[in-house]
Amino acid sequence: MEIIIQPSPEIATTVADRMLARLIREKPAATLGLATGGTMEPLYRELVAMNLDWSRLTTFNLDEYVGLAPGHSQSYHTFMRENLFAHVNIPKQNVNIPDGLTKNIPKFCATYEKRIQAAGGIDLQMLGIGTNGHIGFNEPLSSLASRTRIKTLSPKTRQDNARFFRPGEEAPSHCITMGIGTILESKHCLLLAFGKHKARIIAQAVEGPVTSMNPASALQLHPKVTVCLDAAAASELKLKEYCRWVFDHKPGWQKS
Ligand code: PGA
């Protein structure tokens, strides 16, 4: 696992954007796994400003709320349209986001998995992390071998997300999410976390035991994970000085 610690969220975002941009330039028909959440907004804004060619890319989003139509203001379809897809030249048919209104969830999920396989697998999977350690919407106690499926959101996640819903509007209780097993099959995972409120869960995910109580800890089992942090999110890592040293002294051949 490579841990990159930058002084601010802005600089860490730029580092992650450069990684994404390099992949898009080197592999114009790459398959990207995309995430939503506040952490991703500046990342997509900067990516849009890079004016890259998205015409041959395929994307798969991690998750969507069950019961929200694509046009709902809080759906992840809307998030992706507003933050990214409306501003880049990706063909509509290359965009994959779980359907929160599907009538047959198990069948939809099995098809989603097959579509990822048919696209050659995910080259780079973007990930945020919840304050409870979720990646995608794989809440604590998710099977580390799980595949795309319906999940019940934890009270913590519902509480964290309630701010996005209007007063009196019930935050959804269920979602469709790629599984941890699905995420672990990506060729490269890039996790971003910023802010002091993420420090404890990041330290546990990176330095703690692999446990379904902290789903992000499963990334320790993946051969290629990059974790991009600001100083606040890295503040509880025991090995933060070592991580900084490793990054600052990376041999030139390893930098590509
Ligand atoms: P955030 O969400 O980027 O809004 O903190 C991350 C997540 O819950 O995965």
Tab-separated table of C-alpha atoms and ligand atoms in Angstrom:
chain	number	residue	atom	x	y	z
A	1	MET	CA	0.000	0.000	0.000
A	2	GLU	CA	1.392	3.396	-0.943
A	3	ILE	CA	0.447	6.163	1.485
A	4	ILE	CA	0.862	9.668	0.044
A	5	ILE	CA	0.567	12.441	2.628
A	6	GLN	CA	0.243	16.007	1.376
A	7	PRO	CA	-0.059	19.206	3.401
A	8	SER	CA	-3.573	20.071	2.175
A	9	PRO	CA	-6.595	18.439	0.518
A	10	GLU	CA	-5.980	20.648	-2.531
A	11	ILE	CA	-2.456	19.309	-3.102
A	12	ALA	CA	-3.525	15.711	-2.399
A	13	THR	CA	-6.361	16.122	-4.919
A	14	THR	CA	-3.915	17.354	-7.548
A	15	VAL	CA	-1.686	14.317	-6.967
A	16	ALA	CA	-4.695	12.002	-7.463
A	17	ASP	CA	-5.837	13.919	-10.543
A	18	ARG	CA	-2.408	13.563	-12.115
A	19	MET	CA	-2.620	9.791	-11.609
A	20	LEU	CA	-6.033	9.657	-13.258
A	21	ALA	CA	-4.948	11.908	-16.114
A	22	ARG	CA	-1.871	9.788	-16.778
A	23	LEU	CA	-4.003	6.659	-17.048
A	24	ILE	CA	-6.487	8.375	-19.384
A	25	ARG	CA	-3.674	9.592	-21.655
A	26	GLU	CA	-1.818	6.269	-21.652
A	27	LYS	CA	-4.889	4.074	-22.002
A	28	PRO	CA	-7.628	6.049	-23.797
A	29	ALA	CA	-10.045	3.081	-23.639
A	30	ALA	CA	-9.514	2.453	-19.921
A	31	THR	CA	-12.268	1.420	-17.524
A	32	LEU	CA	-12.603	3.688	-14.506
A	33	GLY	CA	-14.388	2.922	-11.260
A	34	LEU	CA	-15.879	6.146	-9.932
A	35	ALA	CA	-16.993	7.293	-6.513
A	36	THR	CA	-19.251	10.034	-5.178
A	37	GLY	CA	-19.097	12.165	-2.018
A	38	GLY	CA	-17.710	15.532	-1.031
A	39	THR	CA	-14.108	14.348	-1.367
A	40	MET	CA	-14.601	13.660	-5.065
A	41	GLU	CA	-16.099	17.049	-6.017
A	42	PRO	CA	-12.820	19.013	-6.282
A	43	LEU	CA	-11.175	15.978	-7.881
A	44	TYR	CA	-13.720	15.935	-10.716
A	45	ARG	CA	-13.635	19.736	-11.054
A	46	GLU	CA	-9.886	19.651	-11.630
A	47	LEU	CA	-10.161	16.655	-13.948
A	48	VAL	CA	-12.751	18.464	-16.097
A	49	ALA	CA	-10.420	21.479	-16.344
A	50	MET	CA	-7.713	19.194	-17.797
A	51	ASN	CA	-9.750	18.801	-21.010
A	52	LEU	CA	-8.961	15.116	-21.444
A	53	ASP	CA	-10.495	12.887	-24.093
A	54	TRP	CA	-13.225	10.743	-22.506
A	55	SER	CA	-14.654	9.453	-25.796
A	56	ARG	CA	-13.332	5.884	-25.398
A	57	LEU	CA	-13.452	5.528	-21.614
A	58	THR	CA	-15.949	3.315	-19.800
A	59	THR	CA	-17.000	4.071	-16.225
A	60	PHE	CA	-18.651	2.111	-13.433
A	61	ASN	CA	-19.902	3.875	-10.338
A	62	LEU	CA	-19.668	2.187	-6.976
A	63	ASP	CA	-23.193	2.696	-5.714
A	64	GLU	CA	-26.652	4.259	-5.830
A	65	TYR	CA	-29.529	4.662	-3.388
A	66	VAL	CA	-32.433	2.249	-3.810
A	67	GLY	CA	-35.646	4.116	-4.560
A	68	LEU	CA	-34.111	7.292	-5.977
A	69	ALA	CA	-34.808	8.065	-9.636
A	70	PRO	CA	-31.821	9.182	-11.730
A	71	GLY	CA	-33.288	12.693	-11.782
A	72	HIS	CA	-33.615	12.967	-7.965
A	73	SER	CA	-31.437	15.788	-6.667
A	74	GLN	CA	-29.613	13.444	-4.227
A	75	SER	CA	-29.190	10.461	-6.540
A	76	TYR	CA	-25.667	9.552	-7.483
A	77	HIS	CA	-26.748	9.755	-11.130
A	78	THR	CA	-27.359	13.455	-10.523
A	79	PHE	CA	-24.093	13.841	-8.593
A	80	MET	CA	-22.112	12.317	-11.455
A	81	ARG	CA	-23.945	14.275	-14.145
A	82	GLU	CA	-23.448	17.592	-12.366
A	83	ASN	CA	-19.876	17.038	-11.225
A	84	LEU	CA	-18.415	15.170	-14.203
A	85	PHE	CA	-20.405	13.709	-17.061
A	86	ALA	CA	-22.079	16.945	-18.216
A	87	HIS	CA	-18.612	18.449	-18.686
A	88	VAL	CA	-16.676	15.700	-20.525
A	89	ASN	CA	-17.145	13.952	-23.876
A	90	ILE	CA	-17.996	10.478	-22.560
A	91	PRO	CA	-20.657	8.660	-24.636
A	92	LYS	CA	-23.787	7.999	-22.549
A	93	GLN	CA	-23.651	4.270	-23.285
A	94	ASN	CA	-20.186	4.042	-21.671
A	95	VAL	CA	-21.472	5.249	-18.292
A	96	ASN	CA	-22.620	2.624	-15.775
A	97	ILE	CA	-24.276	3.557	-12.474
A	98	PRO	CA	-26.433	1.142	-10.458
A	99	ASP	CA	-30.155	1.605	-11.148
A	100	GLY	CA	-31.867	2.577	-7.888
A	101	LEU	CA	-35.264	1.859	-9.417
A	102	THR	CA	-34.618	-1.602	-10.813
A	103	LYS	CA	-37.498	-4.016	-10.221
A	104	ASN	CA	-35.167	-7.004	-9.940
A	105	ILE	CA	-32.205	-6.102	-7.759
A	106	PRO	CA	-30.396	-9.501	-7.720
A	107	LYS	CA	-30.626	-9.753	-11.516
A	108	PHE	CA	-29.475	-6.161	-11.970
A	109	CYS	CA	-26.494	-6.740	-9.658
A	110	ALA	CA	-25.431	-9.929	-11.454
A	111	THR	CA	-25.616	-8.069	-14.778
A	112	TYR	CA	-23.558	-5.176	-13.360
A	113	GLU	CA	-20.813	-7.615	-12.385
A	114	LYS	CA	-20.911	-9.177	-15.876
A	115	ARG	CA	-20.664	-5.739	-17.480
A	116	ILE	CA	-17.538	-4.966	-15.457
A	117	GLN	CA	-16.016	-8.264	-16.609
A	118	ALA	CA	-17.023	-7.617	-20.228
A	119	ALA	CA	-15.315	-4.216	-20.072
A	120	GLY	CA	-12.082	-6.006	-19.161
A	121	GLY	CA	-12.256	-5.212	-15.443
A	122	ILE	CA	-11.637	-1.882	-13.736
A	123	ASP	CA	-8.223	-0.313	-14.355
A	124	LEU	CA	-8.458	2.295	-11.604
A	125	GLN	CA	-11.063	2.363	-8.841
A	126	MET	CA	-11.573	5.676	-7.049
A	127	LEU	CA	-12.626	5.323	-3.409
A	128	GLY	CA	-13.696	7.612	-0.613
A	129	ILE	CA	-14.054	6.295	2.921
A	130	GLY	CA	-16.915	6.772	5.359
A	131	THR	CA	-16.212	7.689	8.976
A	132	ASN	CA	-17.245	4.093	9.755
A	133	GLY	CA	-14.772	2.663	7.233
A	134	HIS	CA	-17.194	1.948	4.430
A	135	ILE	CA	-15.898	1.853	0.865
A	136	GLY	CA	-18.681	2.146	-1.674
A	137	PHE	CA	-21.600	1.475	0.628
A	138	ASN	CA	-20.005	-1.636	2.111
A	139	GLU	CA	-20.894	-0.937	5.700
A	140	PRO	CA	-19.164	-2.559	8.707
A	141	LEU	CA	-19.728	-6.351	8.768
A	142	SER	CA	-19.901	-6.509	4.964
A	143	SER	CA	-18.365	-9.721	3.722
A	144	LEU	CA	-14.849	-9.104	2.486
A	145	ALA	CA	-15.752	-11.362	-0.469
A	146	SER	CA	-19.024	-9.556	-1.286
A	147	ARG	CA	-20.171	-8.747	-4.811
A	148	THR	CA	-22.562	-6.083	-6.128
A	149	ARG	CA	-25.755	-6.352	-4.084
A	150	ILE	CA	-28.330	-4.523	-1.997
A	151	LYS	CA	-27.121	-3.235	1.387
A	152	THR	CA	-28.816	-1.581	4.327
A	153	LEU	CA	-27.167	1.706	5.215
A	154	SER	CA	-25.826	1.938	8.755
A	155	PRO	CA	-27.278	4.507	11.170
A	156	LYS	CA	-23.915	6.347	11.006
A	157	THR	CA	-24.036	6.663	7.228
A	158	ARG	CA	-27.672	7.753	7.288
A	159	GLN	CA	-26.745	10.362	9.871
A	160	ASP	CA	-23.704	11.540	7.836
A	161	ASN	CA	-25.847	11.816	4.688
A	162	ALA	CA	-29.019	13.257	6.223
A	163	ARG	CA	-27.659	16.782	5.669
A	164	PHE	CA	-28.120	16.347	1.912
A	165	PHE	CA	-31.866	15.672	2.179
A	166	ARG	CA	-34.540	18.327	2.683
A	167	PRO	CA	-36.179	18.651	6.102
A	168	GLY	CA	-38.891	16.011	6.366
A	169	GLU	CA	-37.374	14.056	3.464
A	170	GLU	CA	-36.364	10.598	4.641
A	171	ALA	CA	-32.768	9.642	3.708
A	172	PRO	CA	-32.834	6.286	1.865
A	173	SER	CA	-32.238	3.181	3.960
A	174	HIS	CA	-30.944	0.894	1.205
A	175	CYS	CA	-28.482	1.058	-1.641
A	176	ILE	CA	-26.964	-1.030	-4.394
A	177	THR	CA	-23.189	-1.180	-4.037
A	178	MET	CA	-20.300	-2.977	-5.644
A	179	GLY	CA	-18.996	-5.500	-3.133
A	180	ILE	CA	-15.625	-5.550	-1.433
A	181	GLY	CA	-14.727	-8.570	-3.572
A	182	THR	CA	-15.673	-6.549	-6.669
A	183	ILE	CA	-13.509	-3.613	-5.560
A	184	LEU	CA	-10.558	-5.898	-4.763
A	185	GLU	CA	-10.590	-7.159	-8.366
A	186	SER	CA	-9.777	-3.683	-9.707
A	187	LYS	CA	-6.232	-3.436	-11.020
A	188	HIS	CA	-5.468	-0.342	-8.905
A	189	CYS	CA	-7.413	1.273	-6.052
A	190	LEU	CA	-6.979	4.962	-5.263
A	191	LEU	CA	-8.486	6.013	-1.938
A	192	LEU	CA	-8.770	9.656	-0.921
A	193	ALA	CA	-9.473	10.903	2.604
A	194	PHE	CA	-9.199	14.409	3.972
A	195	GLY	CA	-9.823	15.986	7.347
A	196	LYS	CA	-9.329	15.212	11.007
A	197	HIS	CA	-12.693	13.406	11.155
A	198	LYS	CA	-11.213	10.678	8.908
A	199	ALA	CA	-7.948	10.273	10.882
A	200	ARG	CA	-9.027	7.491	13.235
A	201	ILE	CA	-10.672	5.309	10.612
A	202	ILE	CA	-7.742	5.787	8.203
A	203	ALA	CA	-5.237	4.714	10.869
A	204	GLN	CA	-7.329	1.626	11.591
A	205	ALA	CA	-7.801	0.815	7.891
A	206	VAL	CA	-4.108	1.145	7.052
A	207	GLU	CA	-2.375	-0.017	10.233
A	208	GLY	CA	-5.036	-2.020	12.028
A	209	PRO	CA	-6.152	-5.607	11.502
A	210	VAL	CA	-8.097	-6.651	8.408
A	211	THR	CA	-11.633	-6.825	9.693
A	212	SER	CA	-15.144	-6.474	8.366
A	213	MET	CA	-15.698	-3.965	11.182
A	214	ASN	CA	-13.633	-1.589	9.026
A	215	PRO	CA	-14.351	-2.540	5.404
A	216	ALA	CA	-11.551	-0.315	4.039
A	217	SER	CA	-9.028	-2.508	5.892
A	218	ALA	CA	-9.695	-5.153	3.200
A	219	LEU	CA	-7.566	-3.000	0.882
A	220	GLN	CA	-4.525	-4.376	2.747
A	221	LEU	CA	-5.176	-7.580	0.765
A	222	HIS	CA	-4.902	-5.770	-2.599
A	223	PRO	CA	-1.511	-5.695	-4.357
A	224	LYS	CA	-1.835	-2.120	-5.685
A	225	VAL	CA	-3.470	0.503	-3.484
A	226	THR	CA	-2.646	4.194	-3.293
A	227	VAL	CA	-4.008	6.176	-0.360
A	228	CYS	CA	-3.893	9.962	-0.812
A	229	LEU	CA	-4.269	11.886	2.454
A	230	ASP	CA	-3.982	15.408	3.723
A	231	ALA	CA	-1.979	15.965	6.917
A	232	ALA	CA	-5.131	15.969	9.078
A	233	ALA	CA	-6.401	12.602	7.811
A	234	ALA	CA	-2.890	11.144	8.253
A	235	SER	CA	-2.457	12.541	11.758
A	236	GLU	CA	-3.209	9.284	13.616
A	237	LEU	CA	-0.945	7.053	11.511
A	238	LYS	CA	1.882	5.670	13.610
A	239	LEU	CA	4.076	5.357	10.524
A	240	LYS	CA	3.290	8.741	8.973
A	241	GLU	CA	6.907	9.961	9.047
A	242	TYR	CA	8.039	6.748	7.371
A	243	CYS	CA	5.319	7.180	4.695
A	244	ARG	CA	6.485	10.749	4.029
A	245	TRP	CA	10.095	9.629	3.756
A	246	VAL	CA	9.215	6.806	1.343
A	247	PHE	CA	7.301	9.205	-0.915
A	248	ASP	CA	10.030	11.872	-0.858
A	249	HIS	CA	12.725	9.319	-1.687
A	250	LYS	CA	10.899	7.341	-4.332
A	251	PRO	CA	13.364	6.177	-6.991
A	252	GLY	CA	12.777	7.825	-10.360
A	253	TRP	CA	11.802	4.525	-12.042
A	254	GLN	CA	9.024	4.065	-9.488
A	255	LYS	CA	7.455	7.456	-10.078
A	256	SER	CA	5.628	6.583	-13.313
B	1	PGA	P1	-17.237	12.016	1.725
B	1	PGA	O1	-17.848	10.545	1.707
B	1	PGA	O2	-16.292	12.114	0.573
B	1	PGA	O3	-18.424	12.917	1.542
B	1	PGA	O4	-16.554	12.183	3.041
B	1	PGA	C1	-17.021	9.452	1.572
B	1	PGA	C2	-17.810	8.159	1.685
B	1	PGA	O5	-18.758	8.104	2.486
B	1	PGA	O6	-17.457	7.201	0.998
